[in-house]
Coordinates of C-alpha atoms and ligand atoms in Angstrom, one line a residue:
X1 CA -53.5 83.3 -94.1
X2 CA -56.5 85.8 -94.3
X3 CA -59.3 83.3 -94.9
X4 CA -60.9 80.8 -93.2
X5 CA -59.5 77.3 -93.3
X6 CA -61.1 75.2 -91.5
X7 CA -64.2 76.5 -89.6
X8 CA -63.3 76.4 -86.3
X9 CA -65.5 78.4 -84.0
X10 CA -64.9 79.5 -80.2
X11 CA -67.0 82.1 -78.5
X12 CA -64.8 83.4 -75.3
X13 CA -67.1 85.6 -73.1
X14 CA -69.2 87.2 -75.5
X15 CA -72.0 89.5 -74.1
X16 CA -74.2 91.6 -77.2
X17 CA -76.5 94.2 -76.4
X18 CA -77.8 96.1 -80.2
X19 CA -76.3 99.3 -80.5
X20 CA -79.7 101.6 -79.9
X21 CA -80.4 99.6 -76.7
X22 CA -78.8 98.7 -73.5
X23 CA -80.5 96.1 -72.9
X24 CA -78.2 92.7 -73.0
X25 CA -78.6 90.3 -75.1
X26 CA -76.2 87.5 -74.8
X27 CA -74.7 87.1 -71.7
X28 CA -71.3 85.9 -71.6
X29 CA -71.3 83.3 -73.7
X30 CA -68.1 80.5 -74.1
X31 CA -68.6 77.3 -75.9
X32 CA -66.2 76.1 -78.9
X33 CA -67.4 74.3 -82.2
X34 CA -64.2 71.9 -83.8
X35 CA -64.3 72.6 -87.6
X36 CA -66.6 69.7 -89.5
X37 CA -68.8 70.0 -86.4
X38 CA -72.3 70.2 -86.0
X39 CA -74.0 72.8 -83.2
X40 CA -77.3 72.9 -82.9
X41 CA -79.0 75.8 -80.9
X42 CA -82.2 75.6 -79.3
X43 CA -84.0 78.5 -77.1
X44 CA -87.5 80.0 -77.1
X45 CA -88.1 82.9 -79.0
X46 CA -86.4 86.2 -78.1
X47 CA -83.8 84.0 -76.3
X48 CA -80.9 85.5 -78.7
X49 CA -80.2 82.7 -81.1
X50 CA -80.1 84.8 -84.2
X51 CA -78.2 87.5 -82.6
X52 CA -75.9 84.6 -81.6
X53 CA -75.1 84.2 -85.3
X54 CA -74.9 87.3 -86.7
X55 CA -71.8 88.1 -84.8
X56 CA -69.8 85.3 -86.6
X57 CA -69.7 87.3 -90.2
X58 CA -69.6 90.1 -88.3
X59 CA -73.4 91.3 -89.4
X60 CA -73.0 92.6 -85.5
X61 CA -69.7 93.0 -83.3
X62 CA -69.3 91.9 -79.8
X63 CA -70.0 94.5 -77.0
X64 CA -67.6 91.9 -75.1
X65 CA -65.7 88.9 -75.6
X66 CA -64.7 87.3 -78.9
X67 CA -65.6 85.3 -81.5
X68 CA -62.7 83.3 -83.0
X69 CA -62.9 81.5 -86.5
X70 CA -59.7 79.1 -86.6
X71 CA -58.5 80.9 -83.6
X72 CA -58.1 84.5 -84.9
X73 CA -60.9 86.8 -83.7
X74 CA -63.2 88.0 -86.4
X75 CA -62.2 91.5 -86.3
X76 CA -59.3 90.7 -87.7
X77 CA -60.3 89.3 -90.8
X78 CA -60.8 91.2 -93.9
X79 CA -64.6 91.3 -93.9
X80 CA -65.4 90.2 -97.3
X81 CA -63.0 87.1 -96.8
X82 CA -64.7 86.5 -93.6
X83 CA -68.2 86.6 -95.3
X84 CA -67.0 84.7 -98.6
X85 CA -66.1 81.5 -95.6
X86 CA -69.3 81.7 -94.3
X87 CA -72.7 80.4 -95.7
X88 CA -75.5 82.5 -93.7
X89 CA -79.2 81.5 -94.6
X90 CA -81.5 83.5 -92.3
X91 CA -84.8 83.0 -90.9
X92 CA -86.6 84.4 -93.6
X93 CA -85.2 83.6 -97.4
X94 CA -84.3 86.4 -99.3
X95 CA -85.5 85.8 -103.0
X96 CA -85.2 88.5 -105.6
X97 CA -86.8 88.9 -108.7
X98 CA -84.9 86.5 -111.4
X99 CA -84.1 82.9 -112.5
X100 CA -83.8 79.7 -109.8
X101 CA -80.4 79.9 -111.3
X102 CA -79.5 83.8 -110.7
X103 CA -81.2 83.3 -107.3
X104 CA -79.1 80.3 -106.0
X105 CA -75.7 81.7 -107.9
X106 CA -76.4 85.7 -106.2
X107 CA -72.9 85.9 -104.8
X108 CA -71.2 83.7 -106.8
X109 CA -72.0 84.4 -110.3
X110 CA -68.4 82.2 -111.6
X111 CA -71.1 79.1 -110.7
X112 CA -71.2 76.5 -113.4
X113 CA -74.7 74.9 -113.8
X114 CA -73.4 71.7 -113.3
X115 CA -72.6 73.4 -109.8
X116 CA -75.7 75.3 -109.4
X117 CA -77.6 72.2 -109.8
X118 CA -75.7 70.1 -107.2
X119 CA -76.3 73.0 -104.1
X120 CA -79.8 72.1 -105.7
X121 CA -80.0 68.6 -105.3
X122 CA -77.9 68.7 -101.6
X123 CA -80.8 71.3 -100.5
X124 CA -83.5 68.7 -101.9
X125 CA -85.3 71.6 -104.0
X126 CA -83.8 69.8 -107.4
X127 CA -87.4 68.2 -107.6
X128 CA -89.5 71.2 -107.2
X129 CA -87.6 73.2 -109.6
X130 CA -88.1 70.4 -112.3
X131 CA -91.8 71.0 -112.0
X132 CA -91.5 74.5 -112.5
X133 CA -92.4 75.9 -116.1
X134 CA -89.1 76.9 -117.1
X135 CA -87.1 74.4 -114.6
X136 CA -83.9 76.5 -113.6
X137 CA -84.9 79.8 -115.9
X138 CA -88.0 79.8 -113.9
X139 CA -88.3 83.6 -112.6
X140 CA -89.0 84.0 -109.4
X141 CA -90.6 86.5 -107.8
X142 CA -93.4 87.1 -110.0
X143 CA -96.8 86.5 -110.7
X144 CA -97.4 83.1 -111.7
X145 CA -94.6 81.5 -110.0
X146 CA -95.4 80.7 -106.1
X147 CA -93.1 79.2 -103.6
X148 CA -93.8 78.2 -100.8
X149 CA -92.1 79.1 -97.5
X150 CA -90.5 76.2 -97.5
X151 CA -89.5 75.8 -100.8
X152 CA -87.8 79.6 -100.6
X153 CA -85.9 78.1 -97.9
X154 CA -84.5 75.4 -99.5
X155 CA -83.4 77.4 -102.0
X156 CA -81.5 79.9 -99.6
X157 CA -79.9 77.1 -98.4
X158 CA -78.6 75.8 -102.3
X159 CA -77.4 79.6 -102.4
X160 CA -75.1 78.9 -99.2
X161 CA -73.8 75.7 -100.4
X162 CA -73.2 76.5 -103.7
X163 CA -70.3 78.6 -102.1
X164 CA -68.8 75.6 -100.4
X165 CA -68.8 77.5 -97.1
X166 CA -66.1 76.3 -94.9
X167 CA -69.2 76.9 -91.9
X168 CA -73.1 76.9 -92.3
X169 CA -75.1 78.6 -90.0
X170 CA -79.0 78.1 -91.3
X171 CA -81.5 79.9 -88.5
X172 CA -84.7 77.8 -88.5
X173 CA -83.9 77.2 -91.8
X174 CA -85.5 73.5 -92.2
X175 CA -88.4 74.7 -90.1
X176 CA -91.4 74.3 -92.6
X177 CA -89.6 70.6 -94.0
X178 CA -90.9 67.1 -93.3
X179 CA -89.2 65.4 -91.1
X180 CA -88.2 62.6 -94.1
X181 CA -86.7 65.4 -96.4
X182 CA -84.8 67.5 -93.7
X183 CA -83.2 63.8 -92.9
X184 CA -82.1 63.8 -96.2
X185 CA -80.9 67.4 -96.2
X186 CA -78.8 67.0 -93.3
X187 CA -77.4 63.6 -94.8
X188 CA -76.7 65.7 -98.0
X189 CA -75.2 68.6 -95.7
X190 CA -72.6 66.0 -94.0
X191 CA -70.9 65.7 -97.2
X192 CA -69.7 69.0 -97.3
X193 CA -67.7 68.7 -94.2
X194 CA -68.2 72.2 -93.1
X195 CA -69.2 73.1 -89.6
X196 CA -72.9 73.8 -89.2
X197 CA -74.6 76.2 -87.0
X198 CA -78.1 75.1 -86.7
X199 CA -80.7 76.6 -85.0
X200 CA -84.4 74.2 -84.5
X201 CA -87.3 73.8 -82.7
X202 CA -86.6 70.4 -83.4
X203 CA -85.4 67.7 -80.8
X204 CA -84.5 65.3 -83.6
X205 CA -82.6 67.6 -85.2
X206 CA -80.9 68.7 -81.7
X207 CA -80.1 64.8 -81.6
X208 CA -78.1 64.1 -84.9
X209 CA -76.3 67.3 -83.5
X210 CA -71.9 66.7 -81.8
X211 CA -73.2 69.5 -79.3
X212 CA -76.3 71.4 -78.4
X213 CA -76.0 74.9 -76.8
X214 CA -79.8 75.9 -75.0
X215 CA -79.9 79.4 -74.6
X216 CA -82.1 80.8 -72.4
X217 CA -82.6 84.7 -71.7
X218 CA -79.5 85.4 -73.6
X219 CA -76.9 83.0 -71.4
X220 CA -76.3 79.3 -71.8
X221 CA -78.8 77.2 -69.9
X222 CA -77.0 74.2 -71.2
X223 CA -74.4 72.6 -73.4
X224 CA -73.6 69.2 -74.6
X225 CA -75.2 66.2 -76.1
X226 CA -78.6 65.4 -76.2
X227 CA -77.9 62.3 -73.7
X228 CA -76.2 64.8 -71.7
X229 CA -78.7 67.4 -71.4
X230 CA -81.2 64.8 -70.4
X231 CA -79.6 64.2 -67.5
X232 CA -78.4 67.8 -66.3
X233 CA -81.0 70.0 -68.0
X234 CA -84.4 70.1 -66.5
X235 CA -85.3 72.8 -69.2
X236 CA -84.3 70.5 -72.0
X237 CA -86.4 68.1 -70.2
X238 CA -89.4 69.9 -70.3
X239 CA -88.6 70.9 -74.3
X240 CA -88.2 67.3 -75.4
X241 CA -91.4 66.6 -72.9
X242 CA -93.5 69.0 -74.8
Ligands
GTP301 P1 -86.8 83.7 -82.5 O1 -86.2 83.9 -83.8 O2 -88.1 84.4 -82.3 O3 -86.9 82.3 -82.1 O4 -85.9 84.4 -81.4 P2 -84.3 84.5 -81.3 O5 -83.8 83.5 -80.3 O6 -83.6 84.4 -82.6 O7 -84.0 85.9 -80.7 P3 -83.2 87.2 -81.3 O8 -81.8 86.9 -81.2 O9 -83.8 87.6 -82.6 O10 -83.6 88.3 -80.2 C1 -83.0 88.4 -78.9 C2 -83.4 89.7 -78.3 O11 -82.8 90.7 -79.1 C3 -84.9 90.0 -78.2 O12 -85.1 90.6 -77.0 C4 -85.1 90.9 -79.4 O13 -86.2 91.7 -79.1 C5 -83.8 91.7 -79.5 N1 -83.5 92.1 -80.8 C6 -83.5 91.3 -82.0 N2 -83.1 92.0 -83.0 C7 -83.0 93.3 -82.6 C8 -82.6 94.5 -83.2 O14 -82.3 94.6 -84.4 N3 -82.5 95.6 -82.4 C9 -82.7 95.6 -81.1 N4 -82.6 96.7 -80.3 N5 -83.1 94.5 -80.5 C10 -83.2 93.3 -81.2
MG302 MG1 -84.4 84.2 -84.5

């Protein structure tokens, strides 16, 4: 079949440089992500983590290597099915003017409100939106109504579940949460089974994680558990140190 099944995810040598520049990237990357998993990536900034994801939909393609979803590479996927498996939320929400409702649904307009409200709950922004004027026929995006950065996050990631994506890749995307309410968003998130891509700043985030990958300058510094890494990674050290 042409779609994505489970959400298995294997990167086999993959080096990236962006098409105007030559300057690399990733650097050979290989690490593999069993579907229902939970990776998350750590790395200072500029150390490649969102380029890391964009190559999985296929936002970017390899320069070398492959990416594999259920062991088929990417490229051979028809894009859109590729996409429709894959909940992205990036580093910075993308709201558009319009309801909560058109805002989380955008890409799946055949959402019930039943459904709508559920991604809602799961990406603990249900409570906000109940305060809003208009709860879910809130507009956003105009004067009057002012989210915070957080808040728009939240609801970028009630937009990626409400598609039930078979993987979840969310890029700092519980950055500006307490710690109290991302535990109950990534309690929430476990119920959807999929495999989650998750890149933090966060050690206790790194910690409820099956793997973390620590990319630093573009290659893999280190891989494995947290209990691991605090044995073999001095660099992870010196993160959970600081
Ligand atoms: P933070 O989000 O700041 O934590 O960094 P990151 O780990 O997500 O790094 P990212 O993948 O965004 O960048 C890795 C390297 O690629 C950096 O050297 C960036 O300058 C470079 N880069 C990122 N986006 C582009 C792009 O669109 N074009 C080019 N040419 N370089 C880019
Ligand atoms: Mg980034």
């Amino acid at each position: 079949s042409l779609t994505i099944n489970k959400g298995a995810v294997e990167f086999k040598n993959v080096s990236f440089h962006y098409p105007e520049s030559d300057v690399p990237v990733l650097r050979n990357l290989s690490f593999s992500v069993k579907p229902g998993e939970t990776l998350a990536i750590l790395g200072s900034t500029g150390s490649g983590k969102t380029s890391l994801f964009q190559l999985v939909p296929r936002l970017y393609d390899v320069t070398e290597g492959e990416v594999l979803v259920d062991g088929k590479n990417v490229m051979n996927y028809p894009i859109e099915k590729l996409r429709k498996g894959i909940g992205v939320v990036p580093q910075e929400a993308v709201l558009f003017t319009g309801s909560i409702t058109e805002n989380i649904g955008w890409g799946k307009e055949d959402a019930t409100s039943d459904e709508i409200i559920s991604a809602a709950v799961d990406a603990q922004i249900h409570e906000t939106v109940e305060k809003l004027p208009n709860q879910y026929d809130t507009r956003v995006g105009q004067r009057g109504v002012n989210l915070s950065g957080g808040q728009k996050q939240r609801l970028s990631i009630a937009r990626a579940l409400v598609r039930k994506p078979k993987i979840l890749m969310l890029d700092d995307s519980t950055s500006a949460l307490d710690l109290k309410t991302e535990g109950k968003l990534l309690k929430a998130l476990r119920t959807y089974s999929c495999t989650t891509f998750i890149i933090t700043q966060k050690i206790s985030t790194a910690m409820e994680a099956d793997h973390i990958l620590l990319l630093d300058d573009g290659a893999v510094e280190a891989w494995g558990t947290h209990e691991e890494l605090l044995n073999t990674s001095p660099l992870y050290v010196k993160i959970v140190q600081s």
